[in-house]
Coordinates of C-alpha atoms in Angstrom, one line a residue:
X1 CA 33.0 -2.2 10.7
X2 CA 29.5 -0.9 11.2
X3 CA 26.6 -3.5 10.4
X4 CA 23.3 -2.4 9.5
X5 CA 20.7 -4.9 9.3
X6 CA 17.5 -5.0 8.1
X7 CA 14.5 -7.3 8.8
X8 CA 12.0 -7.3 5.7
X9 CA 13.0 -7.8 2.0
X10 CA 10.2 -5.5 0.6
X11 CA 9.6 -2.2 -1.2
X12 CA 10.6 -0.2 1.6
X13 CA 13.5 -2.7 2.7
X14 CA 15.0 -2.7 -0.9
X15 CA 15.3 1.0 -0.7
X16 CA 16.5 1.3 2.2
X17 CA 19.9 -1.3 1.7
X18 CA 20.4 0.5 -2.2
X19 CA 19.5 4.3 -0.4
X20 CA 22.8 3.6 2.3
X21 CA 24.9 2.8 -0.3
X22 CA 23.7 6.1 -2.3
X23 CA 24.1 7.7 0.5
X24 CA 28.3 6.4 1.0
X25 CA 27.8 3.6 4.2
X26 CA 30.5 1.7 3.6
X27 CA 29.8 -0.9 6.4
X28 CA 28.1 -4.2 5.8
X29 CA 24.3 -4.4 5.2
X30 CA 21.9 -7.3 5.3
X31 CA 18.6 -7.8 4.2
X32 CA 16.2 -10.6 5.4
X33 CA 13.3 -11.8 3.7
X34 CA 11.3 -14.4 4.2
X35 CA 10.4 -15.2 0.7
X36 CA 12.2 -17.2 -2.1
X37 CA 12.7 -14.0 -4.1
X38 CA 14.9 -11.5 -4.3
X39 CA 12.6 -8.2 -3.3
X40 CA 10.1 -7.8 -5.7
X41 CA 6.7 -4.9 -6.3
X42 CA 3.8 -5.9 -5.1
X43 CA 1.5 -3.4 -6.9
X44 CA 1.8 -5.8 -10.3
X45 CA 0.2 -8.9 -8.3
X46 CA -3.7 -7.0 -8.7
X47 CA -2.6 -6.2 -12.1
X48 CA -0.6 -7.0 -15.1
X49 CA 1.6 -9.6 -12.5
X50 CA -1.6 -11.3 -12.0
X51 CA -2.4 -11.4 -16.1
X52 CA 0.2 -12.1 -17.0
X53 CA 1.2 -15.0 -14.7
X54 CA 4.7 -13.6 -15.0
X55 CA 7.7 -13.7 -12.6
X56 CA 7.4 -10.9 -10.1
X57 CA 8.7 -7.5 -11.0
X58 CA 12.0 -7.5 -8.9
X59 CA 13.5 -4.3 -7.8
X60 CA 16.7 -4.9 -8.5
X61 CA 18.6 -8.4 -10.1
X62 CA 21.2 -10.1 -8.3
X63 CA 24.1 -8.7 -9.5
X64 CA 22.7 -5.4 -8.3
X65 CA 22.7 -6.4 -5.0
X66 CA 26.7 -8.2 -4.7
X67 CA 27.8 -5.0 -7.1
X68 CA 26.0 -2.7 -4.2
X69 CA 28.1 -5.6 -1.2
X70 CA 24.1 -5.9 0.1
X71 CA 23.7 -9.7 1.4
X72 CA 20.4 -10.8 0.9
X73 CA 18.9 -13.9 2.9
X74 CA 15.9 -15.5 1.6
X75 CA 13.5 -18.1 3.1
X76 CA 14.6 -17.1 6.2
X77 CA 12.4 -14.8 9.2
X78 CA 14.0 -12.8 11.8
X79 CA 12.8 -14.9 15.5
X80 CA 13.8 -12.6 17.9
X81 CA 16.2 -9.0 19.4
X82 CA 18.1 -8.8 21.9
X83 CA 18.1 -5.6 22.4
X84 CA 21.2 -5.7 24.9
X85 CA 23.2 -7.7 23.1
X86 CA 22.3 -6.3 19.3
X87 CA 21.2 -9.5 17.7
X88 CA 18.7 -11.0 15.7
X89 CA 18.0 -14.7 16.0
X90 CA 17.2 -16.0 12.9
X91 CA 14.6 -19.2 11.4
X92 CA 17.5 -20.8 10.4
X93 CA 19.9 -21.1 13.7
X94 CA 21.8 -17.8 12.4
X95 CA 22.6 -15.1 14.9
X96 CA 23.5 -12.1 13.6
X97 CA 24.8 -8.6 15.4
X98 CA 23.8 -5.7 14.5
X99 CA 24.8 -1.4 15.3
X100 CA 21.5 -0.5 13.7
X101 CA 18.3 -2.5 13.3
X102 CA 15.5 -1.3 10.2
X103 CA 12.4 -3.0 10.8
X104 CA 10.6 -3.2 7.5
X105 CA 8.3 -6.1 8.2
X106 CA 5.1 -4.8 6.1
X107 CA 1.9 -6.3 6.9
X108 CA -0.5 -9.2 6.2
X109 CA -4.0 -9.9 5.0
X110 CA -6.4 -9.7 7.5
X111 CA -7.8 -13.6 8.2
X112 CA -11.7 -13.8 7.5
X113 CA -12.7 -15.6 10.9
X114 CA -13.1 -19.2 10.6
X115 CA -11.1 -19.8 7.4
X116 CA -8.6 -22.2 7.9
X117 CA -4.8 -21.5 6.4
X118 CA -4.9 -24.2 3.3
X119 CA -7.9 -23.8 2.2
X120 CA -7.1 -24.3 -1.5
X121 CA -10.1 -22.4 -2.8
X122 CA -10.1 -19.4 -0.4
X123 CA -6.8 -17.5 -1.0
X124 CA -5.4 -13.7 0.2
X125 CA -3.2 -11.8 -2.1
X126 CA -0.4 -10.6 -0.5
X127 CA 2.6 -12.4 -2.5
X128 CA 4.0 -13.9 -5.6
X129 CA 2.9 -17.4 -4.9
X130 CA -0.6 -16.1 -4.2
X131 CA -1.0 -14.4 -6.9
X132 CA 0.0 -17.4 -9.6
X133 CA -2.6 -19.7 -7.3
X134 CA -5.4 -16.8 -8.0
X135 CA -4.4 -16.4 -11.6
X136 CA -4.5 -20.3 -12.3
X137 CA -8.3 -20.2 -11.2
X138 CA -9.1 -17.0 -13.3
X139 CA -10.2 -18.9 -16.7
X140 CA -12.7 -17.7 -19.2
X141 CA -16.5 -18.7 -17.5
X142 CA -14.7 -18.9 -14.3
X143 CA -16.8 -17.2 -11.7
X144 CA -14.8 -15.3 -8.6
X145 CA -16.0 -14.1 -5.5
X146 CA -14.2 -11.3 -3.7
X147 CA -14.7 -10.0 0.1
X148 CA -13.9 -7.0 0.2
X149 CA -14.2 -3.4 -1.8
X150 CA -10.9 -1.9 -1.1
X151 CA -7.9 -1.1 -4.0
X152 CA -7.0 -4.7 -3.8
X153 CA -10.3 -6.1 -4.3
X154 CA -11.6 -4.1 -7.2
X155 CA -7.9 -4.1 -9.0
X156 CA -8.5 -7.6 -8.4
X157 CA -12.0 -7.5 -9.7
X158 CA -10.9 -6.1 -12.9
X159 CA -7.9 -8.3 -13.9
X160 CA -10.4 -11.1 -13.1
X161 CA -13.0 -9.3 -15.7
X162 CA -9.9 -8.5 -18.5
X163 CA -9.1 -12.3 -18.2
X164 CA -13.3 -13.4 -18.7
X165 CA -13.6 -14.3 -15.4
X166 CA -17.6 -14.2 -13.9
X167 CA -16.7 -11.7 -10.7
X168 CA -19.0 -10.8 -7.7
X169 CA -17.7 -8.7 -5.5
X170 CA -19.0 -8.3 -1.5
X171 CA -18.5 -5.6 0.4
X172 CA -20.2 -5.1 4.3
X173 CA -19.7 -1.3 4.4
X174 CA -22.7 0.5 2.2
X175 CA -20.3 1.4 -0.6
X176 CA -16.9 0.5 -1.8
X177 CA -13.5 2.4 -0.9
X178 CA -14.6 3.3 2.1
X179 CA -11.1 4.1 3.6
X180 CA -9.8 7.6 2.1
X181 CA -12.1 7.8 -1.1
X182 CA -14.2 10.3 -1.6
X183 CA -17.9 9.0 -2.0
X184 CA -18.4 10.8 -5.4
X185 CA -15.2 9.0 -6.4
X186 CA -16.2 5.8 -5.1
X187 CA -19.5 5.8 -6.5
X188 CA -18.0 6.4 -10.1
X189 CA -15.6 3.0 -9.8
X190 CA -18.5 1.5 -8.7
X191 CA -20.2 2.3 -12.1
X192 CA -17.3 1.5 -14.4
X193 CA -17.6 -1.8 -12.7
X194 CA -20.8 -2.7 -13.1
X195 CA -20.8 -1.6 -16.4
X196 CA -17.5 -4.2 -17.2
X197 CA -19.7 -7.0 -15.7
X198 CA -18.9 -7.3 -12.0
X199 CA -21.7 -7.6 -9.6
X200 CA -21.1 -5.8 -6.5
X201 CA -23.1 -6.2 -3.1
X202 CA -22.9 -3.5 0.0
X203 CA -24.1 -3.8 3.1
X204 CA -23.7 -7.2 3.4
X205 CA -22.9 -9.7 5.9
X206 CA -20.9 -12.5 5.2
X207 CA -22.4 -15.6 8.2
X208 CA -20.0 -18.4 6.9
X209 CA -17.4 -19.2 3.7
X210 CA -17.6 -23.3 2.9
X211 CA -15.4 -24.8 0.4
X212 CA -15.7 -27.8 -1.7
X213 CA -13.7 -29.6 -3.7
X214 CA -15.6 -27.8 -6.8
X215 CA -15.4 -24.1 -4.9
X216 CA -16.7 -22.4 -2.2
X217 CA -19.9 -20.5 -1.5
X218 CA -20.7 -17.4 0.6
X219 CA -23.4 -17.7 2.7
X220 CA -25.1 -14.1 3.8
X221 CA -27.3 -12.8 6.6
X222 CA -30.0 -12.2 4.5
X223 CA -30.4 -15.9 3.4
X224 CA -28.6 -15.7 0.3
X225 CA -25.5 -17.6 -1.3
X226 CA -23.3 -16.3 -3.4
X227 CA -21.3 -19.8 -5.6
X228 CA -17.8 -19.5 -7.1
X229 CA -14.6 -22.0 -7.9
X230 CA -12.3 -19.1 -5.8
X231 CA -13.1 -16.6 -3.1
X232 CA -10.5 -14.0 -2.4
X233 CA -10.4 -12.3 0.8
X234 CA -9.4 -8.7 0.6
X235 CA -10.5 -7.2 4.6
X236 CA -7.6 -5.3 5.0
X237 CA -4.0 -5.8 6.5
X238 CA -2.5 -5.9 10.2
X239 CA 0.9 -4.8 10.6
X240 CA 3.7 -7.0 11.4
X241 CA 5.0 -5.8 14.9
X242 CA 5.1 -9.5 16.7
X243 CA 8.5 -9.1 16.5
X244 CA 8.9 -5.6 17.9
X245 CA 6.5 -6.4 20.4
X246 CA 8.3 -9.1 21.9
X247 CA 11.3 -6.6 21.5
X248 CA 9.7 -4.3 23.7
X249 CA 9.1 -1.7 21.6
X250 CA 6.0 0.7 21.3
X251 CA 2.9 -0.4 19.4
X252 CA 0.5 1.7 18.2
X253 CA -1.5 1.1 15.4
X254 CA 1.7 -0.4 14.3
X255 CA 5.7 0.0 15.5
X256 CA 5.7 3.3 16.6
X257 CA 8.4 5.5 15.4
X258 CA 8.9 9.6 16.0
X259 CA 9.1 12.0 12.8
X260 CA 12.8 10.9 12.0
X261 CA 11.4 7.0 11.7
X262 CA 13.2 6.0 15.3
X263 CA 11.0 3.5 17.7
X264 CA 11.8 3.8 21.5
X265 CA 15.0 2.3 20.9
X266 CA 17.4 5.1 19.4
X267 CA 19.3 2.3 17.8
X268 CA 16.2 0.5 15.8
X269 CA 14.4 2.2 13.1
X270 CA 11.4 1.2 11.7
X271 CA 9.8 2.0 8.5
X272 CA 6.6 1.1 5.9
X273 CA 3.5 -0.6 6.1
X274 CA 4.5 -1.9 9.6
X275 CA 4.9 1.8 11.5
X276 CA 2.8 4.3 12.5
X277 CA 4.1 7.7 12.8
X278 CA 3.0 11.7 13.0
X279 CA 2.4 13.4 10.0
X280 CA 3.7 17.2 9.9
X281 CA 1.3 18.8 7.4
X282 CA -1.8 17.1 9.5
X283 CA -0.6 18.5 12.8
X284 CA 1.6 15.6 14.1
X285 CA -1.8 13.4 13.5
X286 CA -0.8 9.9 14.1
X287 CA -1.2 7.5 11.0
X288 CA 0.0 4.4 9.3
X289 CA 0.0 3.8 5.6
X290 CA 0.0 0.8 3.1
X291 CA 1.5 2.6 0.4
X292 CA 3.8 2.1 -2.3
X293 CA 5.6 5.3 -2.6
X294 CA 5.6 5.5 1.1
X295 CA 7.2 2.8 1.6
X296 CA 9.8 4.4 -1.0
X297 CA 9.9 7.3 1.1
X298 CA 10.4 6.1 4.3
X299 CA 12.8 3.7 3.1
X300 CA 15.1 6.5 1.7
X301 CA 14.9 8.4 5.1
X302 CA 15.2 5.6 7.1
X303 CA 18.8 5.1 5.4
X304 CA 19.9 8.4 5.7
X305 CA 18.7 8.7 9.5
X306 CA 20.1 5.1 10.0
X307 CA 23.8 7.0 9.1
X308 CA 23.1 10.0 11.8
X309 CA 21.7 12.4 9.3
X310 CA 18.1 13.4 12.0
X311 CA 16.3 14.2 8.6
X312 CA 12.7 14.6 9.4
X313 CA 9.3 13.6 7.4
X314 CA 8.0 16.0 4.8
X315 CA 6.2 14.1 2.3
X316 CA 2.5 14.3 1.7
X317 CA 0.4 10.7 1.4
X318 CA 0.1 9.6 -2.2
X319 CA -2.0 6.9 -3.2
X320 CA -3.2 5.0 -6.7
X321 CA -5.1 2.4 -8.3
X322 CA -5.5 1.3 -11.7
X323 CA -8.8 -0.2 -12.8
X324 CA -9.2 -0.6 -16.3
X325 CA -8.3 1.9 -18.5
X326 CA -8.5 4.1 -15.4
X327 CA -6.5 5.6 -12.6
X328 CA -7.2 6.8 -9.9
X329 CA -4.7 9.4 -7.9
X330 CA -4.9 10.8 -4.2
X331 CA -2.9 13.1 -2.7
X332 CA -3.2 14.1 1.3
X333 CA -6.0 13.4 3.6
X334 CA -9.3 14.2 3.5
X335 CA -10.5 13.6 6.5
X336 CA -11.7 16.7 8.5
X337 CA -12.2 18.8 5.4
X338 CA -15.2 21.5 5.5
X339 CA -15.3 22.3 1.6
X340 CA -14.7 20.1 -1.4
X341 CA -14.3 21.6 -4.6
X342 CA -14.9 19.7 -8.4
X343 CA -13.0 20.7 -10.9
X344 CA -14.1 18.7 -14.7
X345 CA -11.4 17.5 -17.1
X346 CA -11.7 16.2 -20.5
X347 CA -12.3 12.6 -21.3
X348 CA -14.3 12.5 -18.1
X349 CA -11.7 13.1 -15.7
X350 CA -12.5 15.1 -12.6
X351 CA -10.6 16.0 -9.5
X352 CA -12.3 17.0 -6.1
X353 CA -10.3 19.3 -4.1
X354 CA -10.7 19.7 -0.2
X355 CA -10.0 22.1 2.0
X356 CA -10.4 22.6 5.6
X357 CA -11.7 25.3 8.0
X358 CA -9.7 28.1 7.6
X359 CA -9.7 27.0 3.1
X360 CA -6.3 25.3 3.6
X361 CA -6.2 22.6 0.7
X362 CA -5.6 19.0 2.5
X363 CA -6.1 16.5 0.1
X364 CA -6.9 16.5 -3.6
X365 CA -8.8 13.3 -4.8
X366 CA -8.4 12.9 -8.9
X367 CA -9.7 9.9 -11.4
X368 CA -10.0 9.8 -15.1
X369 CA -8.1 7.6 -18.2
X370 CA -4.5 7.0 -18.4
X371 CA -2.6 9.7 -16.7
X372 CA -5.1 12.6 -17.2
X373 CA -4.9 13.6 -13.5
X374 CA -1.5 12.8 -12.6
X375 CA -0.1 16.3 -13.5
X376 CA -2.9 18.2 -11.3
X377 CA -3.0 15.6 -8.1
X378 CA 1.0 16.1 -8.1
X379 CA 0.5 20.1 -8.4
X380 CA -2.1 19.7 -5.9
X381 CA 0.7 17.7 -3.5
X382 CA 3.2 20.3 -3.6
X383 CA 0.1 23.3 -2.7
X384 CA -0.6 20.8 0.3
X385 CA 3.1 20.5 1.2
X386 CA 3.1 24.5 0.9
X387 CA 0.3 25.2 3.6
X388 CA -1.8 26.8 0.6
X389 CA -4.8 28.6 0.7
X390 CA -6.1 28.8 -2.9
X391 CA -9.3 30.8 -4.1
X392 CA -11.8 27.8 -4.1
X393 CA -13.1 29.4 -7.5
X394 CA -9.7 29.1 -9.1
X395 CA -9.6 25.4 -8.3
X396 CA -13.2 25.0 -9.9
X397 CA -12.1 26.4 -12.9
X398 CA -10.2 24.1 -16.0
X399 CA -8.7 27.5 -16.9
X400 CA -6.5 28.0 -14.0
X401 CA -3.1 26.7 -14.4
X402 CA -2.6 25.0 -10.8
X403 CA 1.1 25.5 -11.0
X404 CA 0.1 29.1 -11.4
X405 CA -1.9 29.5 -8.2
X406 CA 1.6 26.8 -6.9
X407 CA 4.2 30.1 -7.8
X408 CA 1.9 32.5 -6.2

């Protein structure tokens, strides 16, 4: 009987074990995780998870999983392949063999230099167990400093501020969401922050982080110091391709893996935060994402390529954040875009549309309240997935129906 293993019990590993059975594999599948829990979302831990202290939002319950014959192994990590021999060596002593391999090993938080492991009051969020160590620090006066103005650090930044936590939020690049954010975007979140409390400072340099038993305190180029009973490092994440490194298999910027999610062995897959891989509507542009509905992708096509099926990528990048009563929607890639076009909403909302050289719409960048983009920026995904070229004027305008310039 076929065996399909796969080595990361996350968003995209979930999907992939439930997609094979969707899909009619009738062989056996495990899933390995290194965590205590069955596979859980990690969006929640910036948001209500953290609030709300709560058990994580898991993906499916047990008796999912036996109804669905998907063995799941927790607390345990994956060691080693053999590639010849088709096995994975596990933490535990296990071996196990495999016909096909899905790597889904995400990524990590990117370590501040110098920071040891357990320091208790400088913490990453990256898992449950971080997230109920953050959330016990977050009472009402408590004051929080965060490295970092990425999604997670600003989600972060406002659950703290919902919860009456004092938040100051450091960020070396002159503004926040640098990655993929247009600045007129960026420079609204970093209003609606301000104006909630949080005190954010670009452009600066962290020298050194020193805990206490009280806290810890930031210490910057300039001279200043920045005191709080938790710092939370948000720089990032590295992939997790240790493992397929030692495999042998390509890295770049992540596990390399070809448009149908296969790495240079045709009998290992690899899939999510962990793999890079070329991007059809950008020209076969190379890219890795840390995304959630990427990960859901990738998982689904991983599954059905894992049974033979040589399906192909065809999704655009999607992206989200919820701050507050905002949220924030992207669709495609700006970069290398000539021409970006505003079109105003009510209730504040706006969405900026770019295009490139020859007016071929490559990313559409939305924010407002509640869902008051969502229908445009998914409109605005299927034009990109179409190769449109709409009238810039018609995307200005609040009067043109984007599903209409969509059917034409």
């Amino acid at each position: 009987m076929m065996h399909i293993v796969i080595i990361g019990a996350g968003e995209c590993g979930a999907r992939a074990a439930f997609a094979l059975r969707e899909k009619g594999f009738g062989g056996e599948i495990t899933l390995i995780g290194a965590e205590p829990h069955l596979p859980y979302e990690r969006p929640p831990l910036s948001k209500d998870g953290l609030a709300e202290a709560s058990l994580p939002k898991f993906i499916a319950g047990a008796a999912r999983y036996e109804e669905a014959r998907i063995a799941v192994l927790t607390s345990v990590t994956a060691e080693s392949i053999d590639r010849a021999q088709k096995s994975v060596t596990l933490s535990d002593g296990r071996s196990l063999t495999y016909d096909r391999l899905l790597l889904a090993t995400g990524a990590r938080p990117r370590r501040f230099p110098g920071v040891p492991e357990d320091a208790g009051r400088i913490r990453m969020l990256r898992t449950h167990a971080d997230a109920l160590a953050i959330r016990a620090a977050l009472t009402s006066g408590a004051r929080l400093a965060i490295i970092g103005g990425g999604f997670i650090g600003l989600e972060l930044a406002a659950t703290a501020r919902r919860l009456g936590a004092e938040v100051v939020l450091v960020e070396g690049l002159p503004r926040v969401l640098s990655r993929g954010v247009p600045e007129e975007i960026a420079a609204f979140v970093a209003e609606l922050h301000r104006r909630e409390g949080v005190k954010i400072i670009c452009g600066a340099q962290i020298e050194a982080i020193e805990e206490a038993d009280d806290g810890a305190r930031l210490l910057l180029a300039d001279g200043a110091g920045v005191k709080a009973e938790l710092v939370v490092i948000g720089i990032g994440a590295v992939p997790n391709t240790e493992l397929a490194e030692a495999a042998g298999l390509a890295i770049e910027n992540g596990i390399a893996v070809d448009e149908r999610l296969c790495t240079s062995d045709r009998d290992i897959y690899a899939a999510g935060d962990c793999c890079s891989f070329p991007l059809p509507h950008y020209s076969g542009r190379r890219v890795r994402l840390e995304a959630w509905r990427n990960a859901q992708d990738q998982g689904a096509l991983a599954a059905a390529n894992l049974m033979g099926a040589g399906e192909t990528m065809a999704s655009v990048p999607w992206f989200w954040s919820d701050q507050y009563e905002f949220t924030l929607q992207i669709a495609g890639l700006a970069e290398g875009a000539q021409t970006t076009v505003r079109r105003d909403m009510e209730e504040g909302a706006f969405i900026l549309f770019h295009l490139d050289g020859e007016r071929r719409l490559i990313a559409a960048s939305g924010i407002g309240p509640g869902n008051a983009v969502a229908r445009d920026i998914r409109l605005a995904e299927k034009l990109i997935a179409a190769g449109a070229k709409p009238d810039p004027l018609a995307l200005a305008s609040p009067e043109t129906r984007l599903k209409k310039l969509l059917v034409a």
